[in-house]
């Protein structure tokens, strides 16, 4: 009954006119950035974060969350119609979705993506509502030693799950932690790495780092590799799948939902990993594996269900532990902090309307996304005609104005330029910026809990091993690190991300 009372509170909050309106704006923007290649939800959330400063906290978080899971929907539309994934997790959807479109079956492919996304999003939101409260109760028993071990585990698992070289991912996390130490020492107030510049005493602004790494750097990369994006789209007909299609959809949607719900809580690109893993699983269990890559509807339904389920369950570690599972969740941590709320297990008790209102808004957002995507397919495709020369300068201008308006500090704008160039260089060197942002966000938490635990234990480092939960988390972290460097595991991880045949 308590769960029903909480959900009633959540829906009463989510159904407020302003919250429904901004939820609609969020999923609309999310669908748009999912459709447009090269922008993505991370850059969009980063650039819109300053705008939400004057919103009520629950309204701001509902809109930002809508952008994230809306992008998971939107990415599939152009992946299917013109073989141009707007979101990284939709890349695998293009393999069979575009083949179906070429065969004149774009309607069933889009319907399969929408049905799978809606079902998976709904189920994953139920899982979030059921699992979050008991996890938050467990997290309240954590002390500094347990939180240090948990943050360390999160960083190591994100290395293990990162695409590409594990060594490069480790270097990116270390670089992020280094940038996170800039500013005054949290206990002594001693300036660190500030070069006598008083503007850096408060540390590097999180929004500037995010906008630079994921906004400016991605724009520079896309300008370098601009594709023609010209396509002729015939009118999509027969959206409703045939009886045979519907029979073939059930298994992939159920398996994708379960897989995505489990992988979404993992640090790193859980939604991307979920979609690629789902495709590999469906190909392996299918009675017709030869159809994959040639228009198998299972190759659309499974990955789309998986990445949308993962998008919802990635909120579990954020809302219960205050730990981001990937860069967008790191930005959500920033949104909590900007509005004076410390993310973690206390949110459910201190801000119940916000906690349950955010969860309830996800159901509303899923319904809005179904209504937005299928009827408005033509509009989303027309957006691809907007030239980069118009689109990208506007994005950078709005991002710079929004970031400057937070603190009215010109150093924040300089930081956008610096981290934009740095992010571009890292991309050219084959390094993903995402682990760096996770290191930047989690590094200060790691230092704070390490030092607090040592102060409480009077310098006794064995406190991390003598406390049972902390010891278990450290053992799991070491095991994850060992597994990450095993040659067979490394090879299999690459196979999962490159499964295209």
Tab-separated table of C-alpha atoms in Angstrom:
chain	number	residue	atom	x	y	z
A	1	UNK	CA	0.000	0.000	0.000
A	2	UNK	CA	2.892	2.348	0.721
A	3	UNK	CA	4.072	1.961	-2.879
A	4	UNK	CA	0.593	2.882	-4.170
A	5	UNK	CA	0.495	5.944	-1.895
A	6	UNK	CA	3.906	7.011	-3.160
A	7	UNK	CA	2.860	6.535	-6.787
A	8	UNK	CA	-0.282	8.565	-6.130
A	9	UNK	CA	1.949	11.367	-4.803
A	10	UNK	CA	4.165	11.000	-7.863
A	11	UNK	CA	1.323	11.189	-10.372
A	12	UNK	CA	-0.247	14.145	-8.575
A	13	UNK	CA	3.092	15.929	-8.990
A	14	UNK	CA	3.765	14.768	-12.549
A	15	UNK	CA	0.271	15.741	-13.748
A	16	UNK	CA	0.698	19.381	-12.719
A	17	UNK	CA	0.255	21.490	-15.849
A	18	UNK	CA	3.784	22.899	-15.861
A	19	UNK	CA	5.326	19.446	-15.335
A	20	UNK	CA	3.338	17.837	-18.166
A	21	UNK	CA	4.250	20.773	-20.408
A	22	UNK	CA	7.983	20.527	-19.700
A	23	UNK	CA	7.870	16.734	-19.912
A	24	UNK	CA	6.432	17.204	-23.419
A	25	UNK	CA	9.150	19.751	-24.253
A	26	UNK	CA	11.791	17.336	-22.940
A	27	UNK	CA	10.663	14.323	-24.971
A	28	UNK	CA	10.147	16.546	-28.031
A	29	UNK	CA	13.710	17.880	-27.767
A	30	UNK	CA	14.977	14.381	-26.993
A	31	UNK	CA	13.346	12.963	-30.115
A	32	UNK	CA	14.787	15.834	-32.164
A	33	UNK	CA	18.359	15.335	-30.945
A	34	UNK	CA	17.949	11.583	-31.343
A	35	UNK	CA	17.015	12.159	-34.976
A	36	UNK	CA	19.821	14.645	-35.690
A	37	UNK	CA	23.202	12.864	-35.862
A	38	UNK	CA	26.110	14.412	-34.029
A	39	UNK	CA	24.301	16.205	-31.199
A	40	UNK	CA	22.997	13.512	-28.834
A	41	UNK	CA	21.331	13.715	-25.422
A	42	UNK	CA	24.551	14.329	-23.466
A	43	UNK	CA	25.385	17.542	-25.314
A	44	UNK	CA	21.753	18.673	-25.239
A	45	UNK	CA	21.290	18.120	-21.514
A	46	UNK	CA	24.627	19.841	-20.869
A	47	UNK	CA	23.662	22.889	-22.901
A	48	UNK	CA	20.126	23.174	-21.475
A	49	UNK	CA	21.193	22.652	-17.853
A	50	UNK	CA	21.810	26.405	-17.265
A	51	UNK	CA	18.323	27.236	-18.610
A	52	UNK	CA	16.676	25.078	-15.917
A	53	UNK	CA	18.230	27.113	-13.103
A	54	UNK	CA	15.038	29.143	-12.655
A	55	UNK	CA	12.732	26.097	-12.802
A	56	UNK	CA	11.331	24.206	-9.845
A	57	UNK	CA	13.692	21.249	-9.179
A	58	UNK	CA	11.144	18.565	-10.089
A	59	UNK	CA	10.200	20.392	-13.308
A	60	UNK	CA	13.845	20.753	-14.353
A	61	UNK	CA	14.616	17.074	-13.708
A	62	UNK	CA	11.469	15.897	-15.513
A	63	UNK	CA	12.452	17.871	-18.611
A	64	UNK	CA	16.095	16.754	-18.583
A	65	UNK	CA	15.093	13.122	-18.054
A	66	UNK	CA	12.636	13.427	-20.948
A	67	UNK	CA	15.444	14.596	-23.234
A	68	UNK	CA	17.477	11.507	-22.350
A	69	UNK	CA	14.930	8.762	-22.845
A	70	UNK	CA	13.307	10.678	-25.719
A	71	UNK	CA	16.607	10.500	-27.603
A	72	UNK	CA	16.523	6.702	-27.322
A	73	UNK	CA	13.221	6.760	-29.246
A	74	UNK	CA	14.287	9.329	-31.826
A	75	UNK	CA	17.563	7.647	-32.711
A	76	UNK	CA	15.755	4.713	-34.299
A	77	UNK	CA	13.716	6.795	-36.783
A	78	UNK	CA	16.555	7.944	-39.028
A	79	UNK	CA	18.463	4.704	-38.409
A	80	UNK	CA	15.576	2.829	-40.020
A	81	UNK	CA	14.615	5.292	-42.753
A	82	UNK	CA	17.985	6.531	-44.047
A	83	UNK	CA	20.553	4.315	-42.305
A	84	UNK	CA	21.866	7.261	-40.273
A	85	UNK	CA	21.662	6.576	-36.514
A	86	UNK	CA	21.063	9.763	-34.563
A	87	UNK	CA	22.083	8.105	-31.272
A	88	UNK	CA	24.920	5.650	-30.635
A	89	UNK	CA	22.603	3.012	-29.187
A	90	UNK	CA	20.550	3.086	-32.423
A	91	UNK	CA	23.511	2.072	-34.603
A	92	UNK	CA	22.654	-1.607	-34.350
A	93	UNK	CA	18.974	-0.893	-35.159
A	94	UNK	CA	20.050	0.364	-38.587
A	95	UNK	CA	21.418	-3.044	-39.569
A	96	UNK	CA	18.010	-4.663	-40.037
A	97	UNK	CA	15.724	-1.639	-39.755
A	98	UNK	CA	17.097	0.047	-42.868
A	99	UNK	CA	17.018	-3.219	-44.788
A	100	UNK	CA	13.322	-3.521	-43.923
A	101	UNK	CA	12.776	0.046	-45.162
A	102	UNK	CA	14.502	-0.766	-48.449
A	103	UNK	CA	12.139	-3.704	-48.833
A	104	UNK	CA	9.129	-1.397	-48.424
A	105	UNK	CA	8.549	-2.442	-44.786
A	106	UNK	CA	9.573	0.773	-43.043
A	107	UNK	CA	6.167	0.920	-41.321
A	108	UNK	CA	6.467	-2.416	-39.473
A	109	UNK	CA	10.090	-1.601	-38.562
A	110	UNK	CA	9.113	1.745	-37.019
A	111	UNK	CA	6.147	0.140	-35.285
A	112	UNK	CA	8.383	-2.627	-33.886
A	113	UNK	CA	10.784	0.004	-32.516
A	114	UNK	CA	7.938	2.041	-30.987
A	115	UNK	CA	6.124	-0.960	-29.462
A	116	UNK	CA	9.345	-2.417	-28.043
A	117	UNK	CA	10.432	0.968	-26.697
A	118	UNK	CA	7.083	1.664	-25.060
A	119	UNK	CA	6.791	-1.783	-23.446
A	120	UNK	CA	10.402	-1.789	-22.243
A	121	UNK	CA	10.188	1.767	-20.918
A	122	UNK	CA	6.992	0.983	-19.023
A	123	UNK	CA	8.330	-2.234	-17.480
A	124	UNK	CA	11.677	-0.646	-16.574
A	125	UNK	CA	9.890	2.253	-14.874
A	126	UNK	CA	7.950	-0.275	-12.764
A	127	UNK	CA	11.277	-1.915	-11.853
A	128	UNK	CA	12.655	1.513	-10.916
A	129	UNK	CA	9.640	2.253	-8.692
A	130	UNK	CA	9.859	-1.132	-6.947
A	131	UNK	CA	13.643	-1.435	-6.603
A	132	UNK	CA	14.622	2.118	-5.670
A	133	UNK	CA	13.131	2.375	-2.125
A	134	UNK	CA	14.759	-0.806	-0.671
A	135	UNK	CA	18.083	0.103	-2.303
A	136	UNK	CA	17.879	3.582	-0.775
A	137	UNK	CA	17.255	1.994	2.661
A	138	UNK	CA	20.392	-0.141	2.236
A	139	UNK	CA	22.397	2.892	1.099
A	140	UNK	CA	21.466	4.763	4.300
A	141	UNK	CA	23.597	2.207	6.190
A	142	UNK	CA	26.673	3.170	4.153
A	143	UNK	CA	29.470	5.105	5.825
A	144	UNK	CA	32.457	6.874	4.222
A	145	UNK	CA	34.376	3.585	3.803
A	146	UNK	CA	31.467	1.935	1.963
A	147	UNK	CA	30.925	4.945	-0.276
A	148	UNK	CA	34.626	5.085	-1.169
A	149	UNK	CA	34.572	1.407	-2.149
A	150	UNK	CA	31.329	1.858	-4.086
A	151	UNK	CA	32.649	4.843	-6.084
A	152	UNK	CA	35.885	2.959	-6.775
A	153	UNK	CA	33.853	-0.039	-7.980
A	154	UNK	CA	31.800	2.207	-10.262
A	155	UNK	CA	34.916	3.693	-11.857
A	156	UNK	CA	36.517	0.282	-12.395
A	157	UNK	CA	33.366	-1.247	-13.875
A	158	UNK	CA	33.062	1.720	-16.241
A	159	UNK	CA	36.606	0.902	-17.437
A	160	UNK	CA	35.682	-2.752	-17.943
A	161	UNK	CA	32.593	-1.849	-19.990
A	162	UNK	CA	34.095	1.014	-22.002
A	163	UNK	CA	34.383	0.630	-25.741
A	164	UNK	CA	37.898	0.402	-27.124
A	165	UNK	CA	41.059	0.219	-25.061
A	166	UNK	CA	40.663	-0.336	-21.314
A	167	UNK	CA	43.999	1.466	-20.810
A	168	UNK	CA	42.696	4.564	-22.590
A	169	UNK	CA	39.520	4.461	-20.497
A	170	UNK	CA	41.655	4.288	-17.336
A	171	UNK	CA	43.722	7.263	-18.546
A	172	UNK	CA	40.552	9.261	-19.226
A	173	UNK	CA	39.204	8.559	-15.736
A	174	UNK	CA	42.549	9.580	-14.195
A	175	UNK	CA	42.508	12.808	-16.236
A	176	UNK	CA	38.949	13.526	-15.100
A	177	UNK	CA	39.875	12.974	-11.452
A	178	UNK	CA	42.842	15.324	-11.916
A	179	UNK	CA	40.613	18.110	-13.276
A	180	UNK	CA	38.185	17.431	-10.411
A	181	UNK	CA	40.901	18.283	-7.846
A	182	UNK	CA	41.328	21.833	-9.169
A	183	UNK	CA	40.281	24.388	-6.549
A	184	UNK	CA	40.571	24.676	-2.782
A	185	UNK	CA	41.217	21.606	-0.660
A	186	UNK	CA	37.944	20.467	0.920
A	187	UNK	CA	39.423	20.306	4.445
A	188	UNK	CA	42.335	22.764	4.586
A	189	UNK	CA	41.227	25.338	2.001
A	190	UNK	CA	44.655	25.222	0.323
A	191	UNK	CA	44.443	26.127	-3.405
A	192	UNK	CA	45.380	23.259	-5.740
A	193	UNK	CA	46.306	23.615	-9.433
A	194	UNK	CA	44.810	27.117	-9.555
A	195	UNK	CA	47.969	28.903	-10.869
A	196	UNK	CA	47.085	31.858	-8.604
A	197	UNK	CA	43.896	32.483	-10.604
A	198	UNK	CA	41.142	33.305	-8.117
A	199	UNK	CA	38.405	32.263	-10.556
A	200	UNK	CA	39.605	28.667	-10.184
A	201	UNK	CA	39.454	28.610	-6.374
A	202	UNK	CA	35.933	27.191	-6.528
A	203	UNK	CA	36.994	24.511	-8.995
A	204	UNK	CA	36.224	24.065	-12.690
A	205	UNK	CA	32.550	24.498	-13.483
A	206	UNK	CA	30.882	21.185	-14.243
A	207	UNK	CA	28.599	22.613	-16.938
A	208	UNK	CA	31.573	24.089	-18.814
A	209	UNK	CA	33.327	20.721	-18.850
A	210	UNK	CA	30.216	18.900	-20.066
A	211	UNK	CA	29.347	21.447	-22.776
A	212	UNK	CA	32.931	21.525	-24.018
A	213	UNK	CA	33.507	17.768	-24.059
A	214	UNK	CA	30.149	16.747	-25.482
A	215	UNK	CA	28.901	19.854	-27.268
A	216	UNK	CA	31.797	21.702	-28.892
A	217	UNK	CA	33.983	18.612	-29.421
A	218	UNK	CA	31.157	16.674	-31.121
A	219	UNK	CA	30.357	19.654	-33.336
A	220	UNK	CA	33.994	19.931	-34.412
A	221	UNK	CA	34.078	16.209	-35.179
A	222	UNK	CA	30.867	16.406	-37.219
A	223	UNK	CA	32.047	19.423	-39.202
A	224	UNK	CA	35.131	17.434	-40.151
A	225	UNK	CA	33.083	14.439	-41.324
A	226	UNK	CA	29.908	16.090	-42.578
A	227	UNK	CA	27.768	13.647	-44.518
A	228	UNK	CA	25.462	14.699	-47.301
A	229	UNK	CA	22.332	13.633	-45.391
A	230	UNK	CA	20.298	13.901	-48.594
A	231	UNK	CA	17.587	11.275	-48.824
A	232	UNK	CA	14.310	10.737	-50.585
A	233	UNK	CA	11.756	9.191	-48.228
A	234	UNK	CA	8.649	7.667	-49.674
A	235	UNK	CA	5.499	7.880	-47.628
A	236	UNK	CA	5.477	5.266	-44.872
A	237	UNK	CA	2.513	2.942	-45.192
A	238	UNK	CA	1.074	0.005	-43.270
A	239	UNK	CA	2.485	0.910	-39.866
A	240	UNK	CA	0.778	-1.969	-38.066
A	241	UNK	CA	2.854	-5.210	-38.175
A	242	UNK	CA	1.355	-8.360	-39.688
A	243	UNK	CA	0.263	-11.301	-37.535
A	244	UNK	CA	3.542	-13.083	-38.305
A	245	UNK	CA	5.501	-9.955	-37.348
A	246	UNK	CA	3.614	-9.679	-34.068
A	247	UNK	CA	4.371	-13.311	-33.260
A	248	UNK	CA	8.067	-12.738	-33.926
A	249	UNK	CA	8.140	-9.559	-31.815
A	250	UNK	CA	7.121	-11.079	-28.471
A	251	UNK	CA	10.323	-12.964	-27.595
A	252	UNK	CA	12.822	-10.236	-28.621
A	253	UNK	CA	10.870	-7.528	-26.774
A	254	UNK	CA	10.718	-9.594	-23.567
A	255	UNK	CA	14.387	-10.614	-23.753
A	256	UNK	CA	15.500	-7.086	-24.677
A	257	UNK	CA	13.512	-5.602	-21.790
A	258	UNK	CA	15.080	-7.985	-19.267
A	259	UNK	CA	18.583	-7.538	-20.658
A	260	UNK	CA	18.342	-3.748	-20.828
A	261	UNK	CA	16.871	-3.480	-17.326
A	262	UNK	CA	19.843	-5.409	-15.933
A	263	UNK	CA	22.594	-3.696	-17.942
A	264	UNK	CA	21.197	-0.181	-17.475
A	265	UNK	CA	22.402	0.050	-13.871
A	266	UNK	CA	26.021	-0.659	-14.842
A	267	UNK	CA	28.491	2.243	-15.037
A	268	UNK	CA	29.560	3.195	-18.546
A	269	UNK	CA	27.418	3.087	-21.668
A	270	UNK	CA	24.811	0.665	-20.325
A	271	UNK	CA	22.179	1.523	-22.958
A	272	UNK	CA	24.691	1.135	-25.802
A	273	UNK	CA	25.995	-2.144	-24.385
A	274	UNK	CA	22.396	-3.353	-23.936
A	275	UNK	CA	21.412	-2.745	-27.564
A	276	UNK	CA	24.510	-4.425	-29.009
A	277	UNK	CA	24.264	-7.353	-26.591
A	278	UNK	CA	20.568	-7.793	-27.373
A	279	UNK	CA	21.324	-7.977	-31.097
A	280	UNK	CA	23.980	-10.621	-30.483
A	281	UNK	CA	21.597	-12.636	-28.279
A	282	UNK	CA	18.716	-12.466	-30.766
A	283	UNK	CA	20.957	-13.589	-33.593
A	284	UNK	CA	22.188	-16.502	-31.497
A	285	UNK	CA	18.769	-17.759	-30.345
A	286	UNK	CA	16.966	-17.161	-33.646
A	287	UNK	CA	15.815	-20.055	-35.819
A	288	UNK	CA	16.565	-17.835	-38.834
A	289	UNK	CA	20.008	-16.287	-38.103
A	290	UNK	CA	20.654	-15.904	-41.837
A	291	UNK	CA	17.982	-13.171	-41.962
A	292	UNK	CA	19.897	-10.890	-39.587
A	293	UNK	CA	21.403	-8.016	-41.524
A	294	UNK	CA	18.846	-8.607	-44.277
A	295	UNK	CA	15.695	-7.288	-42.606
A	296	UNK	CA	14.916	-9.418	-39.543
A	297	UNK	CA	12.286	-7.670	-37.424
A	298	UNK	CA	13.828	-9.264	-34.304
A	299	UNK	CA	16.979	-7.221	-35.001
A	300	UNK	CA	14.906	-4.053	-34.547
A	301	UNK	CA	12.620	-5.014	-31.664
A	302	UNK	CA	15.264	-6.556	-29.364
A	303	UNK	CA	17.884	-3.750	-29.398
A	304	UNK	CA	15.260	-0.984	-29.233
A	305	UNK	CA	13.609	-2.639	-26.211
A	306	UNK	CA	17.004	-3.132	-24.556
A	307	UNK	CA	18.272	0.434	-24.940
A	308	UNK	CA	14.996	1.981	-23.742
A	309	UNK	CA	14.811	-0.311	-20.706
A	310	UNK	CA	18.434	0.543	-19.894
A	311	UNK	CA	17.682	4.258	-20.241
A	312	UNK	CA	15.071	3.996	-17.464
A	313	UNK	CA	16.945	1.704	-15.052
A	314	UNK	CA	20.074	3.855	-15.293
A	315	UNK	CA	18.222	6.194	-12.909
A	316	UNK	CA	18.372	3.543	-10.141
A	317	UNK	CA	21.992	4.174	-9.005
A	318	UNK	CA	21.464	7.934	-9.387
A	319	UNK	CA	18.329	8.126	-7.235
A	320	UNK	CA	19.389	5.556	-4.608
A	321	UNK	CA	23.157	6.041	-4.298
A	322	UNK	CA	23.786	9.404	-5.903
A	323	UNK	CA	26.152	7.764	-8.404
A	324	UNK	CA	25.870	8.395	-12.164
A	325	UNK	CA	25.840	5.334	-14.444
A	326	UNK	CA	26.996	7.326	-17.490
A	327	UNK	CA	27.566	10.923	-18.678
A	328	UNK	CA	23.886	11.915	-18.924
A	329	UNK	CA	23.345	10.728	-15.351
A	330	UNK	CA	26.442	12.716	-14.341
A	331	UNK	CA	24.695	15.760	-15.786
A	332	UNK	CA	21.598	14.867	-13.784
A	333	UNK	CA	23.804	14.881	-10.659
A	334	UNK	CA	24.795	18.396	-11.696
A	335	UNK	CA	21.117	19.327	-12.061
A	336	UNK	CA	20.389	18.100	-8.527
A	337	UNK	CA	23.327	20.094	-7.138
A	338	UNK	CA	22.425	23.256	-9.112
A	339	UNK	CA	19.011	23.148	-7.415
A	340	UNK	CA	20.493	22.656	-3.945
A	341	UNK	CA	19.636	18.943	-3.620
A	342	UNK	CA	22.222	16.306	-2.753
A	343	UNK	CA	21.478	13.202	-4.861
A	344	UNK	CA	21.472	9.934	-2.927
A	345	UNK	CA	19.422	7.799	-0.553
A	346	UNK	CA	18.072	10.790	1.403
A	347	UNK	CA	16.205	12.187	-1.613
A	348	UNK	CA	13.389	9.649	-1.251
A	349	UNK	CA	12.694	10.880	2.308
A	350	UNK	CA	13.658	14.557	2.016
A	351	UNK	CA	12.075	15.198	-1.405
A	352	UNK	CA	9.385	12.526	-1.883
A	353	UNK	CA	7.361	14.620	-4.355
A	354	UNK	CA	10.460	15.097	-6.525
A	355	UNK	CA	11.510	11.430	-6.300
A	356	UNK	CA	8.124	9.908	-7.124
A	357	UNK	CA	7.131	12.740	-9.462
A	358	UNK	CA	10.213	12.034	-11.602
A	359	UNK	CA	9.378	8.313	-11.752
A	360	UNK	CA	5.705	8.954	-12.591
A	361	UNK	CA	6.703	11.412	-15.323
A	362	UNK	CA	8.498	8.598	-17.123
A	363	UNK	CA	5.187	6.822	-17.718
A	364	UNK	CA	3.699	10.048	-19.043
A	365	UNK	CA	6.786	10.612	-21.191
A	366	UNK	CA	6.563	7.120	-22.700
A	367	UNK	CA	2.955	7.712	-23.744
A	368	UNK	CA	3.861	11.111	-25.237
A	369	UNK	CA	6.734	9.535	-27.178
A	370	UNK	CA	4.482	6.975	-28.846
A	371	UNK	CA	2.114	9.789	-29.852
A	372	UNK	CA	5.008	11.931	-31.112
A	373	UNK	CA	7.027	9.394	-33.060
A	374	UNK	CA	4.763	7.426	-35.388
A	375	UNK	CA	2.382	10.205	-36.571
A	376	UNK	CA	5.194	12.763	-37.038
A	377	UNK	CA	7.754	10.656	-38.891
A	378	UNK	CA	7.724	12.996	-41.886
A	379	UNK	CA	8.529	16.011	-39.717
A	380	UNK	CA	11.499	14.303	-38.051
A	381	UNK	CA	12.996	13.353	-41.399
A	382	UNK	CA	12.583	16.920	-42.680
A	383	UNK	CA	14.722	18.110	-39.755
A	384	UNK	CA	17.686	16.470	-41.453
A	385	UNK	CA	17.486	19.157	-44.138
A	386	UNK	CA	18.661	21.837	-41.646
A	387	UNK	CA	22.246	22.632	-42.740
A	388	UNK	CA	25.038	22.231	-40.223
A	389	UNK	CA	26.217	25.766	-41.072
A	390	UNK	CA	23.013	27.119	-39.494
A	391	UNK	CA	22.424	24.542	-36.775
A	392	UNK	CA	25.803	24.306	-35.075
A	393	UNK	CA	26.652	28.041	-34.613
A	394	UNK	CA	23.233	28.515	-32.989
A	395	UNK	CA	23.887	25.588	-30.623
A	396	UNK	CA	27.303	26.936	-29.570
A	397	UNK	CA	25.939	30.465	-29.086
A	398	UNK	CA	23.076	29.290	-26.871
A	399	UNK	CA	25.425	27.015	-24.903
A	400	UNK	CA	27.890	29.858	-24.237
A	401	UNK	CA	25.128	32.262	-23.170
A	402	UNK	CA	23.528	29.656	-20.899
A	403	UNK	CA	26.802	28.707	-19.234
A	404	UNK	CA	27.835	32.335	-18.687
A	405	UNK	CA	24.446	33.133	-17.150
A	406	UNK	CA	24.994	30.601	-14.339
A	407	UNK	CA	27.829	32.471	-12.584
A	408	UNK	CA	28.411	35.502	-14.851
A	409	UNK	CA	32.042	34.417	-14.998
A	410	UNK	CA	33.944	34.711	-18.279
A	411	UNK	CA	36.226	31.850	-17.176
A	412	UNK	CA	33.313	29.463	-17.668
A	413	UNK	CA	33.162	30.416	-21.354
A	414	UNK	CA	36.944	30.050	-21.704
A	415	UNK	CA	36.583	26.614	-20.131
A	416	UNK	CA	34.053	25.611	-22.817
A	417	UNK	CA	36.601	26.462	-25.507
A	418	UNK	CA	39.424	24.648	-23.681
A	419	UNK	CA	37.463	21.463	-23.024
A	420	UNK	CA	35.951	21.561	-26.508
A	421	UNK	CA	39.411	21.532	-28.084
A	422	UNK	CA	40.633	18.961	-25.566
A	423	UNK	CA	37.637	16.712	-26.297
A	424	UNK	CA	38.245	16.981	-30.042
A	425	UNK	CA	41.912	16.041	-29.615
A	426	UNK	CA	40.944	13.082	-27.418
A	427	UNK	CA	38.422	11.858	-30.025
A	428	UNK	CA	41.103	12.108	-32.740
A	429	UNK	CA	43.418	10.049	-30.502
A	430	UNK	CA	40.794	7.323	-30.141
A	431	UNK	CA	39.862	8.195	-26.550
A	432	UNK	CA	36.256	8.446	-25.378
A	433	UNK	CA	35.489	11.624	-23.380
A	434	UNK	CA	32.721	9.865	-21.389
A	435	UNK	CA	35.043	8.204	-18.803
A	436	UNK	CA	36.732	11.568	-18.261
A	437	UNK	CA	33.417	13.187	-17.281
A	438	UNK	CA	32.655	10.298	-14.917
A	439	UNK	CA	36.097	10.754	-13.342
A	440	UNK	CA	35.499	14.496	-13.041
A	441	UNK	CA	32.185	13.938	-11.217
A	442	UNK	CA	33.165	10.944	-9.083
A	443	UNK	CA	36.769	11.986	-8.341
A	444	UNK	CA	35.889	14.583	-5.674
A	445	UNK	CA	33.465	12.064	-4.084
A	446	UNK	CA	36.234	9.469	-4.037
A	447	UNK	CA	38.640	11.874	-2.334
A	448	UNK	CA	36.075	13.150	0.150
A	449	UNK	CA	34.976	9.691	1.335
A	450	UNK	CA	38.572	8.412	1.431
A	451	UNK	CA	39.725	11.243	3.650
A	452	UNK	CA	36.603	11.179	5.816
A	453	UNK	CA	36.986	7.433	6.414
A	454	UNK	CA	40.651	7.863	7.353
A	455	UNK	CA	39.836	10.756	9.707
A	456	UNK	CA	37.152	8.703	11.475
A	457	UNK	CA	39.483	5.692	11.753
A	458	UNK	CA	42.403	7.912	12.835
A	459	UNK	CA	44.486	6.985	9.820
A	460	UNK	CA	43.832	3.246	9.937
A	461	UNK	CA	43.613	2.179	6.268
A	462	UNK	CA	42.369	-1.287	7.223
A	463	UNK	CA	38.931	0.268	7.858
A	464	UNK	CA	38.139	-0.420	4.194
A	465	UNK	CA	38.726	-4.147	4.748
A	466	UNK	CA	37.335	-4.590	8.252
A	467	UNK	CA	33.885	-3.211	7.352
A	468	UNK	CA	32.068	-6.097	5.590
A	469	UNK	CA	30.182	-4.150	2.896
A	470	UNK	CA	33.270	-2.137	1.999
A	471	UNK	CA	35.394	-5.284	1.819
A	472	UNK	CA	32.882	-7.037	-0.479
A	473	UNK	CA	32.732	-4.020	-2.794
A	474	UNK	CA	36.544	-3.878	-2.982
A	475	UNK	CA	36.732	-7.606	-3.783
A	476	UNK	CA	34.190	-7.118	-6.589
A	477	UNK	CA	36.191	-4.120	-7.861
A	478	UNK	CA	39.415	-6.163	-7.979
A	479	UNK	CA	37.564	-9.009	-9.721
A	480	UNK	CA	36.156	-6.560	-12.296
A	481	UNK	CA	39.636	-5.178	-12.949
A	482	UNK	CA	41.076	-8.681	-13.414
A	483	UNK	CA	38.234	-9.660	-15.730
A	484	UNK	CA	38.686	-6.462	-17.763
A	485	UNK	CA	42.308	-7.275	-18.598
A	486	UNK	CA	41.784	-10.959	-19.447
A	487	UNK	CA	42.436	-11.425	-23.199
A	488	UNK	CA	39.323	-13.564	-23.771
A	489	UNK	CA	37.066	-11.033	-22.058
A	490	UNK	CA	38.600	-8.135	-23.983
A	491	UNK	CA	38.045	-9.968	-27.245
A	492	UNK	CA	34.442	-10.819	-26.397
A	493	UNK	CA	33.706	-7.218	-25.367
A	494	UNK	CA	34.906	-5.982	-28.749
A	495	UNK	CA	32.799	-8.638	-30.493
A	496	UNK	CA	29.677	-7.436	-28.668
A	497	UNK	CA	30.227	-3.832	-29.778
A	498	UNK	CA	31.044	-4.740	-33.374
A	499	UNK	CA	28.433	-7.454	-33.903
A	500	UNK	CA	27.143	-6.639	-37.369
A	501	UNK	CA	27.102	-9.859	-39.289
